[in-house]
JSON list of C-alpha atoms in Angstrom, two decimals:
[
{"chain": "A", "resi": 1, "resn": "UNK", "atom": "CA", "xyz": [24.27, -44.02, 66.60]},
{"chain": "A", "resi": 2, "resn": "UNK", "atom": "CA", "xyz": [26.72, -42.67, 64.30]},
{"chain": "A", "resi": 3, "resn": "UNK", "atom": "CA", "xyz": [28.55, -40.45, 67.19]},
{"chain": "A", "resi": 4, "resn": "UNK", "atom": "CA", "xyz": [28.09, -42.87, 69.96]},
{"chain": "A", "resi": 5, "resn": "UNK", "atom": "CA", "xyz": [31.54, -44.54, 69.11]},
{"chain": "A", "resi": 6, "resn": "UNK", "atom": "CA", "xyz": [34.32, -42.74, 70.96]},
{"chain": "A", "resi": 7, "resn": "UNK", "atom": "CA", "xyz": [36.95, -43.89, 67.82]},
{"chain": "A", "resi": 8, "resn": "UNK", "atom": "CA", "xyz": [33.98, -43.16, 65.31]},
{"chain": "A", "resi": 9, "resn": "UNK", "atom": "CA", "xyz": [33.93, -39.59, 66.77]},
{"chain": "A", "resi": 10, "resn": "UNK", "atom": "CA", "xyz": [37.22, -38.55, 67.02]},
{"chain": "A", "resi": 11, "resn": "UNK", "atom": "CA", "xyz": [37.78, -39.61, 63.11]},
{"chain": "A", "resi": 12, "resn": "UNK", "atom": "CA", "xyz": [35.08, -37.40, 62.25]},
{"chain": "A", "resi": 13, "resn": "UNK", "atom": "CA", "xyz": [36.90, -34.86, 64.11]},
{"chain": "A", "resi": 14, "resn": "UNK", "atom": "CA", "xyz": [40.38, -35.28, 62.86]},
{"chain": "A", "resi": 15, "resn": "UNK", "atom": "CA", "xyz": [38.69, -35.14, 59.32]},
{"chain": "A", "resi": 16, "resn": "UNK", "atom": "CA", "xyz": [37.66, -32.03, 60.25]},
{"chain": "A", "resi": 17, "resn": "UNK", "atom": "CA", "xyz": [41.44, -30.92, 61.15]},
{"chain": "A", "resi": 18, "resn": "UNK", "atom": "CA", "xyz": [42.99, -32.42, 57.78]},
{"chain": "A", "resi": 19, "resn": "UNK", "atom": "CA", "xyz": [41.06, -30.82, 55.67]},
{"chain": "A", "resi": 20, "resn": "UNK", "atom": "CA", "xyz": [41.22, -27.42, 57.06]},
{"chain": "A", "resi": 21, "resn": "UNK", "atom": "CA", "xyz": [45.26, -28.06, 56.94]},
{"chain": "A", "resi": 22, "resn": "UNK", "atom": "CA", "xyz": [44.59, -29.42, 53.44]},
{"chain": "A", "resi": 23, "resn": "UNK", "atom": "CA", "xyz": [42.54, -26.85, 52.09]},
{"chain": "A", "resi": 24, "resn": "UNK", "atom": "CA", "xyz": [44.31, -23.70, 53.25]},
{"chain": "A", "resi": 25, "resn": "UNK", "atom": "CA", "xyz": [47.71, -25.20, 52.53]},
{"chain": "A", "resi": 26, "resn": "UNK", "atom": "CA", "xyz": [46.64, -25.56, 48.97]},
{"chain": "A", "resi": 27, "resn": "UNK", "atom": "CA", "xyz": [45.36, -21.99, 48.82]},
{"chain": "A", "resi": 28, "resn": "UNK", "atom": "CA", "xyz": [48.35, -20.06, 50.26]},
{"chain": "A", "resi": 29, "resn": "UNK", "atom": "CA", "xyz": [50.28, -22.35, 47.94]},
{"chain": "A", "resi": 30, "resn": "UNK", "atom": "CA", "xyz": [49.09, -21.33, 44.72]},
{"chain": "A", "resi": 31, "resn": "UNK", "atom": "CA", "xyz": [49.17, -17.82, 46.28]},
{"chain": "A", "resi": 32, "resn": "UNK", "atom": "CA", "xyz": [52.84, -18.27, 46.82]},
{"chain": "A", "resi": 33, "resn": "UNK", "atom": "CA", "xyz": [53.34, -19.54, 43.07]},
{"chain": "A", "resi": 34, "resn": "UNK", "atom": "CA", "xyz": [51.07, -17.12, 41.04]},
{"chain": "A", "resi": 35, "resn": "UNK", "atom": "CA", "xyz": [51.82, -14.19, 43.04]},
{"chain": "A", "resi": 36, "resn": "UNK", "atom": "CA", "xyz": [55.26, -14.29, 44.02]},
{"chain": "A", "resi": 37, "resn": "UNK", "atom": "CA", "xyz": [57.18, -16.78, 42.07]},
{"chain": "A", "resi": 38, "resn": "UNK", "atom": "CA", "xyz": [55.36, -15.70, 38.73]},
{"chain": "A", "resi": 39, "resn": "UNK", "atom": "CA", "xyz": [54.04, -19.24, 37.66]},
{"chain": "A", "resi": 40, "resn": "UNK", "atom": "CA", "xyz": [50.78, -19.33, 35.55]},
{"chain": "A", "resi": 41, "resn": "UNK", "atom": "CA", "xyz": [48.16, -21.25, 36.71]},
{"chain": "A", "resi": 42, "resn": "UNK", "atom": "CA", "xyz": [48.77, -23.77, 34.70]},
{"chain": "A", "resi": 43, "resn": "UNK", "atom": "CA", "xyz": [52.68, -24.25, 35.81]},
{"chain": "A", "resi": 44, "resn": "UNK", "atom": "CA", "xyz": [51.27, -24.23, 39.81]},
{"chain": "A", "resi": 45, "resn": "UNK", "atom": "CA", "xyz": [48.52, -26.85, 39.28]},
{"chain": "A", "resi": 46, "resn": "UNK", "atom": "CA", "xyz": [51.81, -28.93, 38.13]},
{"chain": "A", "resi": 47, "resn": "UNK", "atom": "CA", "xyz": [54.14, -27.91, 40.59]},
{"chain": "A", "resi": 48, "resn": "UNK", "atom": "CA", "xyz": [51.27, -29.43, 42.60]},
{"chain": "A", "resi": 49, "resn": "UNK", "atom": "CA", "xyz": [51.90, -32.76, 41.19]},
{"chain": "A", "resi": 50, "resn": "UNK", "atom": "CA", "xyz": [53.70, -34.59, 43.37]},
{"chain": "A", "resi": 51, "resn": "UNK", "atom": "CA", "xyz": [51.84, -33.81, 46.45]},
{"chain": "A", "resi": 52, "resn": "UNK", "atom": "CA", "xyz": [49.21, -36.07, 44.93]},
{"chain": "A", "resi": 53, "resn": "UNK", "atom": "CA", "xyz": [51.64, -38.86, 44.22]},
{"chain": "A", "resi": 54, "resn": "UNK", "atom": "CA", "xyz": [53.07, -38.47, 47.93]},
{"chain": "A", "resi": 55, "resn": "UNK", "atom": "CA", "xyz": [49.08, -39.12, 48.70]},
{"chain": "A", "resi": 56, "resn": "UNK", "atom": "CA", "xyz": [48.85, -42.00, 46.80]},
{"chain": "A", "resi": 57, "resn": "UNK", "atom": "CA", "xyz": [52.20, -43.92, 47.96]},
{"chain": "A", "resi": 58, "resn": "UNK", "atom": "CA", "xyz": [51.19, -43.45, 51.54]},
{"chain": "A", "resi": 59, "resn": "UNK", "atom": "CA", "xyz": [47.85, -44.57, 50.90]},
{"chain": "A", "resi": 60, "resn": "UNK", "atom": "CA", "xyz": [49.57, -47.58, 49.95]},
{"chain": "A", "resi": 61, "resn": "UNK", "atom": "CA", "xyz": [51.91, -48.02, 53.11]},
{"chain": "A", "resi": 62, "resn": "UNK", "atom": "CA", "xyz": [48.87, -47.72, 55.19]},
{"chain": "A", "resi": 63, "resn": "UNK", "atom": "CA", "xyz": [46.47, -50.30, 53.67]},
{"chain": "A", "resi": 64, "resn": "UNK", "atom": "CA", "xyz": [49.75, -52.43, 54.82]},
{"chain": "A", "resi": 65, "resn": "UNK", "atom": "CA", "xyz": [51.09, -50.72, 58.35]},
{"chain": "A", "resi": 66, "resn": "UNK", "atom": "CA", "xyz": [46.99, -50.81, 59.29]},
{"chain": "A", "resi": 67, "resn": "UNK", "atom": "CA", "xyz": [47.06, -54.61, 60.04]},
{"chain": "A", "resi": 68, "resn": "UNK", "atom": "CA", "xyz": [50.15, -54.56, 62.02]},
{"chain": "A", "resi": 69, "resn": "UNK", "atom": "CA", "xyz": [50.14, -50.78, 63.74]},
{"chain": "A", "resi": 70, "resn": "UNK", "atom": "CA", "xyz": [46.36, -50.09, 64.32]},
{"chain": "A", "resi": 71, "resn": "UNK", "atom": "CA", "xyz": [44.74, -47.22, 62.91]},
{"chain": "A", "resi": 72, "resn": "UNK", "atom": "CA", "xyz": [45.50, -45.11, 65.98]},
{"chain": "A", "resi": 73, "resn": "UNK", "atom": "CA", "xyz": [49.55, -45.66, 65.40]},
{"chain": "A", "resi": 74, "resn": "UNK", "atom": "CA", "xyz": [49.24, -44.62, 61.90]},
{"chain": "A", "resi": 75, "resn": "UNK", "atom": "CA", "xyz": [47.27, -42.10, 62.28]},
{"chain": "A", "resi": 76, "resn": "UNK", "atom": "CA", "xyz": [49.35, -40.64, 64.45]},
{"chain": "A", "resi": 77, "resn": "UNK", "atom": "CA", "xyz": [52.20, -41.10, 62.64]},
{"chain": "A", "resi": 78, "resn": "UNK", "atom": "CA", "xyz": [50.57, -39.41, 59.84]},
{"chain": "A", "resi": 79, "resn": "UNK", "atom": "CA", "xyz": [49.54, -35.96, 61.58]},
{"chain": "A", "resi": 80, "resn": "UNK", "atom": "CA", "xyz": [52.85, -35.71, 62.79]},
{"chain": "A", "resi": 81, "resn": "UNK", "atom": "CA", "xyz": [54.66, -35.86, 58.83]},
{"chain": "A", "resi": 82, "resn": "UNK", "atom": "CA", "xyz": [51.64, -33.46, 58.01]},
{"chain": "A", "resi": 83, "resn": "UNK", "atom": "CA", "xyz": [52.84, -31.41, 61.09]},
{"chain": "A", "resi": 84, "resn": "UNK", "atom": "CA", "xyz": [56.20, -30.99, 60.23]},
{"chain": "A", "resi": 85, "resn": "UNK", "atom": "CA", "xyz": [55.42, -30.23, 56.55]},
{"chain": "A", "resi": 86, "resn": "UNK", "atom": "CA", "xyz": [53.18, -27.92, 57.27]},
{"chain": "A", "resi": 87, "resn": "UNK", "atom": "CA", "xyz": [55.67, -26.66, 59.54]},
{"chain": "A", "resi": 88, "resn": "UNK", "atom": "CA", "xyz": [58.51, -26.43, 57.05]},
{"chain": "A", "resi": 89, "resn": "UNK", "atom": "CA", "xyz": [55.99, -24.82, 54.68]},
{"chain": "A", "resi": 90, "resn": "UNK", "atom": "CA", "xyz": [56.32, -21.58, 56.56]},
{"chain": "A", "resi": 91, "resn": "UNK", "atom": "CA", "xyz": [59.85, -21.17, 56.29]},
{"chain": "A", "resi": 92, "resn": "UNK", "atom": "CA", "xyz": [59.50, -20.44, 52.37]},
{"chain": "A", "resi": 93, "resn": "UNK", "atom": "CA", "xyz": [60.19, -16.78, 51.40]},
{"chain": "A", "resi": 94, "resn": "UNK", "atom": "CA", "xyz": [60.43, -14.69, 48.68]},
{"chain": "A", "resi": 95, "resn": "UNK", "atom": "CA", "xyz": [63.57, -16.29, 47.34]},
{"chain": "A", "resi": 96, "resn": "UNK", "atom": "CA", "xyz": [63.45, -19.93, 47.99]},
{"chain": "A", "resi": 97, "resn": "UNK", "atom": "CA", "xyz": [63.80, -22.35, 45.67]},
{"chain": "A", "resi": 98, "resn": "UNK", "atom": "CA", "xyz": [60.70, -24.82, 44.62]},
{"chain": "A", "resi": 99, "resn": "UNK", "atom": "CA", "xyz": [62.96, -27.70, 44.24]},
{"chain": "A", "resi": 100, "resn": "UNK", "atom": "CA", "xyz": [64.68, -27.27, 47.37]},
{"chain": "A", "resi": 101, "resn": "UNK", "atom": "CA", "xyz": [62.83, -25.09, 49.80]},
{"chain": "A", "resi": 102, "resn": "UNK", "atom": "CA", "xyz": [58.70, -26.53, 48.81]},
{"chain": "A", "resi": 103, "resn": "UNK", "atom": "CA", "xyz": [59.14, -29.78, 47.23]},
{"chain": "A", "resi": 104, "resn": "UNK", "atom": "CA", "xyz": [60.51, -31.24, 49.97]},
{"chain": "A", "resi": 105, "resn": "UNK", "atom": "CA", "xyz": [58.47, -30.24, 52.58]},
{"chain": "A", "resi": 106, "resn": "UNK", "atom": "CA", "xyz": [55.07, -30.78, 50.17]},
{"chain": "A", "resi": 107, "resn": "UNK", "atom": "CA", "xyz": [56.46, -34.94, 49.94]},
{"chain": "A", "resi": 108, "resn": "UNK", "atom": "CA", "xyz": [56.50, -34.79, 53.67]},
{"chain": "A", "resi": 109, "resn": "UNK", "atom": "CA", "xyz": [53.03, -33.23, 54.06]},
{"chain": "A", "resi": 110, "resn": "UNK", "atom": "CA", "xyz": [51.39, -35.75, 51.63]},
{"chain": "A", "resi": 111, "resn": "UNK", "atom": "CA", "xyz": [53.27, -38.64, 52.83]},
{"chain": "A", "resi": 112, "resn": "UNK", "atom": "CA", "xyz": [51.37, -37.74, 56.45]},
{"chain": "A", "resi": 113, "resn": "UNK", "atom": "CA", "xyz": [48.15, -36.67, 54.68]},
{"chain": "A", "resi": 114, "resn": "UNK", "atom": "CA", "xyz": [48.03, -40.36, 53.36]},
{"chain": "A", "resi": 115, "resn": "UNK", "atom": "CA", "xyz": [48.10, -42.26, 56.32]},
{"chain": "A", "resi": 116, "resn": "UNK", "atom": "CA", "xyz": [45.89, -40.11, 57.61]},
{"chain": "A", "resi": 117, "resn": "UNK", "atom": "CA", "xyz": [42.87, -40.87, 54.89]},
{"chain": "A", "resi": 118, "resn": "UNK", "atom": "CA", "xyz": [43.38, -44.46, 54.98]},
{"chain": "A", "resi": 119, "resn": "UNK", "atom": "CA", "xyz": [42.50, -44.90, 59.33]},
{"chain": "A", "resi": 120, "resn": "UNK", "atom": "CA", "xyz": [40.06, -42.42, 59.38]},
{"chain": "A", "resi": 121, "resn": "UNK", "atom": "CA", "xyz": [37.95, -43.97, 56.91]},
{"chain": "A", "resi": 122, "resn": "UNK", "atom": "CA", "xyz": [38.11, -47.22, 58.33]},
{"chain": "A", "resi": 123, "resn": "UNK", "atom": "CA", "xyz": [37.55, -46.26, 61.68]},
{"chain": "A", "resi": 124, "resn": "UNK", "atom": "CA", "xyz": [34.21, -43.94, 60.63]},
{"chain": "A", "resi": 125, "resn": "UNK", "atom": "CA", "xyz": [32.94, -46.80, 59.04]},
{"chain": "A", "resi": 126, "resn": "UNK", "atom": "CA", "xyz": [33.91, -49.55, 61.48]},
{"chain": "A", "resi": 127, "resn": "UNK", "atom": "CA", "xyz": [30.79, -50.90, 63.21]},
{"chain": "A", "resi": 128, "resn": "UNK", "atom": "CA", "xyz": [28.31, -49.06, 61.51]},
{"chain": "A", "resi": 129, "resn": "UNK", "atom": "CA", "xyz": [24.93, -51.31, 60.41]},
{"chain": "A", "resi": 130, "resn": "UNK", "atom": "CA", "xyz": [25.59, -52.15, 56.13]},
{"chain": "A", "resi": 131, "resn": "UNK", "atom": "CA", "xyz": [22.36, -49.30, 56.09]},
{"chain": "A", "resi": 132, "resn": "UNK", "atom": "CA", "xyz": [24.39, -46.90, 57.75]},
{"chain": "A", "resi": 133, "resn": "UNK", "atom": "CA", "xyz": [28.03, -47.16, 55.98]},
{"chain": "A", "resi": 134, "resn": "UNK", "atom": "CA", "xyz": [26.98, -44.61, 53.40]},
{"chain": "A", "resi": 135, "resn": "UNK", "atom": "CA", "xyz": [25.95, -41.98, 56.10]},
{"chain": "A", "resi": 136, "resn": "UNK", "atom": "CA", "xyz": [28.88, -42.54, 57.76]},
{"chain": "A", "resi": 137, "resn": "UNK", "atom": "CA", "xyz": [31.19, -42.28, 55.02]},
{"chain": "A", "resi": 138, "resn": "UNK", "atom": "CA", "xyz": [30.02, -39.50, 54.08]},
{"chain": "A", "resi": 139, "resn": "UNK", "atom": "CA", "xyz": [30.22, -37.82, 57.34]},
{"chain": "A", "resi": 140, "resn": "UNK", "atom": "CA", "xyz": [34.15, -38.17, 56.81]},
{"chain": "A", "resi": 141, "resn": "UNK", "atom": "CA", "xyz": [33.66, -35.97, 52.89]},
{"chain": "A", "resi": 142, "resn": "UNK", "atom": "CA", "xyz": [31.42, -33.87, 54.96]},
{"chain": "A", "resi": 143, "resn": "UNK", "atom": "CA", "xyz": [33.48, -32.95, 58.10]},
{"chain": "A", "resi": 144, "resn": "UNK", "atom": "CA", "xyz": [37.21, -32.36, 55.53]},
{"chain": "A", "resi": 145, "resn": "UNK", "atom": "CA", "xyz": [35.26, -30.03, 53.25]},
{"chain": "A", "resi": 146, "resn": "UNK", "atom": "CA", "xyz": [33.82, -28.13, 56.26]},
{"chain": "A", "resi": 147, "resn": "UNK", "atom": "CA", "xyz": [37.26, -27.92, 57.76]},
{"chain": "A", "resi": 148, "resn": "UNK", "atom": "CA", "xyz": [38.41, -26.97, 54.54]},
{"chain": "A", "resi": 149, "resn": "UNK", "atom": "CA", "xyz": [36.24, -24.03, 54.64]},
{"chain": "A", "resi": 150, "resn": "UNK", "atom": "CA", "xyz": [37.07, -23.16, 58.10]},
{"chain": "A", "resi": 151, "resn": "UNK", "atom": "CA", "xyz": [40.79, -23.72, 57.54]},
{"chain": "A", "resi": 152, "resn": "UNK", "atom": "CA", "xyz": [40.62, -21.28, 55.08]},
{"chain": "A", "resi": 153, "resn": "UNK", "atom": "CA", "xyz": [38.63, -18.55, 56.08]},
{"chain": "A", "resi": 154, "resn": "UNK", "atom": "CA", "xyz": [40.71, -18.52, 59.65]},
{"chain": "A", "resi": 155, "resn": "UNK", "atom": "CA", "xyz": [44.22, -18.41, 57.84]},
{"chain": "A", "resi": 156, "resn": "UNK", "atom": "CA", "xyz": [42.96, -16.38, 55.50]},
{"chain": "A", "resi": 157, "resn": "UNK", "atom": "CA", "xyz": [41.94, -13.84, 58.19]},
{"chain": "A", "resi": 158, "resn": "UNK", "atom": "CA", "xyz": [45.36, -14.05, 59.54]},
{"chain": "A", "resi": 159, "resn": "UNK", "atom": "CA", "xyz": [47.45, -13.54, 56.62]},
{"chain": "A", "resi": 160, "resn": "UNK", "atom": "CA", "xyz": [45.36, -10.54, 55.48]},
{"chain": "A", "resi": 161, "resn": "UNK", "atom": "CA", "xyz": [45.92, -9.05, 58.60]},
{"chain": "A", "resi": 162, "resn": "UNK", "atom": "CA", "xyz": [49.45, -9.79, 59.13]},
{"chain": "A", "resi": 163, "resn": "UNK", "atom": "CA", "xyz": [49.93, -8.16, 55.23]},
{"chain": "A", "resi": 164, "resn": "UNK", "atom": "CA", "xyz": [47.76, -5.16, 56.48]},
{"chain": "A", "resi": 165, "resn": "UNK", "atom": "CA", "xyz": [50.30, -5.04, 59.71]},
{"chain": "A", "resi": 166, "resn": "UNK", "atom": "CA", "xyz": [53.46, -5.15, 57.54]},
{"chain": "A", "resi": 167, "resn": "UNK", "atom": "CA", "xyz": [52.26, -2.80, 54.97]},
{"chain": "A", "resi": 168, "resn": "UNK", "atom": "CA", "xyz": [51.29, -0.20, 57.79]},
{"chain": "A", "resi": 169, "resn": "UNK", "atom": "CA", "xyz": [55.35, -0.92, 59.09]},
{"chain": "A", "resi": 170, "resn": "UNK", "atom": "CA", "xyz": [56.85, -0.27, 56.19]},
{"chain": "A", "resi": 171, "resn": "UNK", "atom": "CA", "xyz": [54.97, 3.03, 55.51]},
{"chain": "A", "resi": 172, "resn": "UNK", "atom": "CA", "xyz": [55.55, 4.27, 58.65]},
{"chain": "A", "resi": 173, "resn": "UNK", "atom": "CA", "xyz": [59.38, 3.10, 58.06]},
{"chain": "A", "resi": 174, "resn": "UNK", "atom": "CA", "xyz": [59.66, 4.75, 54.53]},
{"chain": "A", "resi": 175, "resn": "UNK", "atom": "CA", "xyz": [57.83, 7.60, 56.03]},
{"chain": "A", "resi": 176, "resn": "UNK", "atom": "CA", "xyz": [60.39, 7.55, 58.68]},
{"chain": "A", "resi": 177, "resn": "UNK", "atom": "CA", "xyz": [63.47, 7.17, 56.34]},
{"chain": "A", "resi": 178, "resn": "UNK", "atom": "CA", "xyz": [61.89, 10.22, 54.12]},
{"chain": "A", "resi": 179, "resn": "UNK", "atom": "CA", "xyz": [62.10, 12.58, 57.08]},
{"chain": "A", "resi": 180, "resn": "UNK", "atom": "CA", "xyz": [65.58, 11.59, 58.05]},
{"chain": "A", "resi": 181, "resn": "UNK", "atom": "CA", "xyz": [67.02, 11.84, 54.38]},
{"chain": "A", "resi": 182, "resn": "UNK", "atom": "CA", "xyz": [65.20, 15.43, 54.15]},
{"chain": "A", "resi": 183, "resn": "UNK", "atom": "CA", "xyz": [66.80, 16.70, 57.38]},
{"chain": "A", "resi": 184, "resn": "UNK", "atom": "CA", "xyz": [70.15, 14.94, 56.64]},
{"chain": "A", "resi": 185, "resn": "UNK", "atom": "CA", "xyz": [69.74, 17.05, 53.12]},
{"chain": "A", "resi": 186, "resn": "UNK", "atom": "CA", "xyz": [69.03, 20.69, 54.61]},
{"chain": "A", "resi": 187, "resn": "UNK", "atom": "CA", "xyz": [72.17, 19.79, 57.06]},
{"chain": "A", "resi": 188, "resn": "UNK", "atom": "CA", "xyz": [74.31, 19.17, 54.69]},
{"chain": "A", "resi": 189, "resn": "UNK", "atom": "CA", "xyz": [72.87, 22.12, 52.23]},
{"chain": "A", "resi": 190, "resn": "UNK", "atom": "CA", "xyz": [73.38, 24.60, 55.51]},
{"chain": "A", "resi": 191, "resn": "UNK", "atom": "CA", "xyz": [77.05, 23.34, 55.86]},
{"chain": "A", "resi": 192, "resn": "UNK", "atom": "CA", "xyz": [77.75, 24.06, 52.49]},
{"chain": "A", "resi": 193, "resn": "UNK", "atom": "CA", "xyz": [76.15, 27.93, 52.30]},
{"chain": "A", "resi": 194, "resn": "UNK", "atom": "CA", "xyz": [78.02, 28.57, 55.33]},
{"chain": "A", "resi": 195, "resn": "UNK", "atom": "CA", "xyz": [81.48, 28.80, 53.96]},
{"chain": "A", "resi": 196, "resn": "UNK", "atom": "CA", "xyz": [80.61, 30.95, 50.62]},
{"chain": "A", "resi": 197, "resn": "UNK", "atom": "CA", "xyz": [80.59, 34.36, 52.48]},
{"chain": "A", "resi": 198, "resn": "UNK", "atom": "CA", "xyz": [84.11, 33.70, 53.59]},
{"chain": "A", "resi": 199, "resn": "UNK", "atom": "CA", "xyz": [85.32, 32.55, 50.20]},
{"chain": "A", "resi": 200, "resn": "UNK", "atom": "CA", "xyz": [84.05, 35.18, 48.48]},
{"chain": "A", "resi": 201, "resn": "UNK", "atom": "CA", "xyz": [85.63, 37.41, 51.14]},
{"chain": "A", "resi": 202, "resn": "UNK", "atom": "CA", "xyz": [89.37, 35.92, 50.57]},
{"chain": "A", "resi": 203, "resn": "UNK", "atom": "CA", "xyz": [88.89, 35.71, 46.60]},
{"chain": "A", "resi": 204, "resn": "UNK", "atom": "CA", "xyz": [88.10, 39.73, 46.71]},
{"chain": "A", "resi": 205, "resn": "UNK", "atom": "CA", "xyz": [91.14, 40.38, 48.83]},
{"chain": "A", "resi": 206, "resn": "UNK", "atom": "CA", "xyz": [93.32, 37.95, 46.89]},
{"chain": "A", "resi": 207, "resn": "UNK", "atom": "CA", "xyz": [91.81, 40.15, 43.34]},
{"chain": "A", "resi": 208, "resn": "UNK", "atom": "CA", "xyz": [92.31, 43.68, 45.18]},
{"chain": "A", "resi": 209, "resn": "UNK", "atom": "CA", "xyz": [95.27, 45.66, 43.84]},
{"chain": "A", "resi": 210, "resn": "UNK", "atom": "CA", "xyz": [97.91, 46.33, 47.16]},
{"chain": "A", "resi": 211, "resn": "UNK", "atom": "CA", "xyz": [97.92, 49.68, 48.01]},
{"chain": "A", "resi": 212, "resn": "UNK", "atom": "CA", "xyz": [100.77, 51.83, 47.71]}
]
C-alpha cells in the first residue's frame, strides 16, 4: 500500500538521495575544519550554524511556494540549490576562506535542502489511511538515515582512495626530485674536482724559481 503510489515512491527515494548528500557533506565538512583549517570541535559545530538557519528559512518559503508551485516544482527547485552547493563545496582548498569560499555555498545547500524536506513529507504522507501516516512518515526518517549511511560510506571510500592515490604521487615525485638533486650534486661536485689538477699545476710553476 505504502509503495503503490508512484509520487509516494519516488519521495521515499529522493529521501534516500538527501540524506546521503546531507550526511556525507556534513562529515567531510567537519573533516575540512578540524583537520585542515585547525578549528576545535567546538568552533566547527558553530561554523555549522547557519546551514541550519538556511534549513529553517526555506522550510518556511516552501510551506508557502507548496500551494502555488506543487510539490514537484519545489522540489525540484530544491535539489538543484542543493546541487550547486554541493557543487561549489568541492572547489574549497587548503587556503580558502570560510567566510567567502564555504559560507556561501553552505546557505545555498540548505536553502535547497529545505524545500526539499517540506514536499517530500507531504507527498509520503499524502493519501495514506490516518492508521498508516505514522508508517509512512517514518519511512521518509528511515530512507535519509539509510542514505546517510550509504552517502557516507561511498564518499568515504572515494576520498580515502583518492588520499591513498595522491600520497603514492607525491612519493614517487619526492622520490623522483631526490634522485635528480643527487645527480645534479655529483655533476656539479665532478665539475669542480676537474679543474684542481690544473691549478695546482700553474700555482707550482708561478712559485718555481726561473732558471738561469
Amino acid at each position: 500500500m505504502l509503495f503503490r503510489s508512484r509520487n509516494r515512491a519516488g519521495a521515499y527515494a529522493a529521501s534516500l538521495l538527501s540524506g546521503a548528500s546531507l550526511f556525507a557533506t556534513f562529515l567531510f565538512i567537519s573533516y575540512y575544519l578540524q583537520a585542515v583549517k585547525g578549528f576545535d570541535p567546538l568552533e566547527a559545530g558553530l561554523l555549522g550554524l547557519p546551514f541550519s538557519v538556511g534549513v529553517v528559512v526555506s522550510t518556511w518559503i516552501a510551506q508557502r511556494a507548496l500551494p502555488r508551485l506543487g510539490p514537484r516544482t519545489v522540489t525540484t527547485i530544491g535539489f538543484a540549490l542543493a546541487a550547486i552547493g554541493t557543487g561549489g563545496l568541492t572547489r574549497i582548498a587548503v587556503s580558502s576562506v570560510y567566510l567567502t569560499d564555504l559560507l556561501p555555498w553552505l546557505l545555498v545547500m540548505s536553502l535547497g535542502m529545505g524545500l526539499v524536506f517540506v514536499p517530500l513529507t507531504i507527498v509520503a504522507v499524502d493519501g495514506l489511511h490516518p492508521g498508516d501516516l505514522g508508517v509512512g512518515s517514518a519511512l521518509v526518517n528511515m530512507c535519509q538515515q539509510i542514505g546517510g549511511s550509504l552517502g557516507v560510506a561511498l564518499l568515504n571510500t572515494v576520498a580515502t582512495a583518492a588520499t591513498a592515490a595522491s600520497r603514492r604521487a607525491t612519493s614517487i615525485n619526492s622520490a623522483a626530485c631526490s634522485r635528480v638533486i643527487r645527480r645534479e650534486c655529483r655533476v656539479r661536485a665532478q665539475a669542480m674536482r676537474k679543474p684542481a689538477p690544473v691549478a695546482i699545476s700553474r700555482a707550482t710553476k708561478i712559485v718555481e724559481p726561473p732558471v738561469g
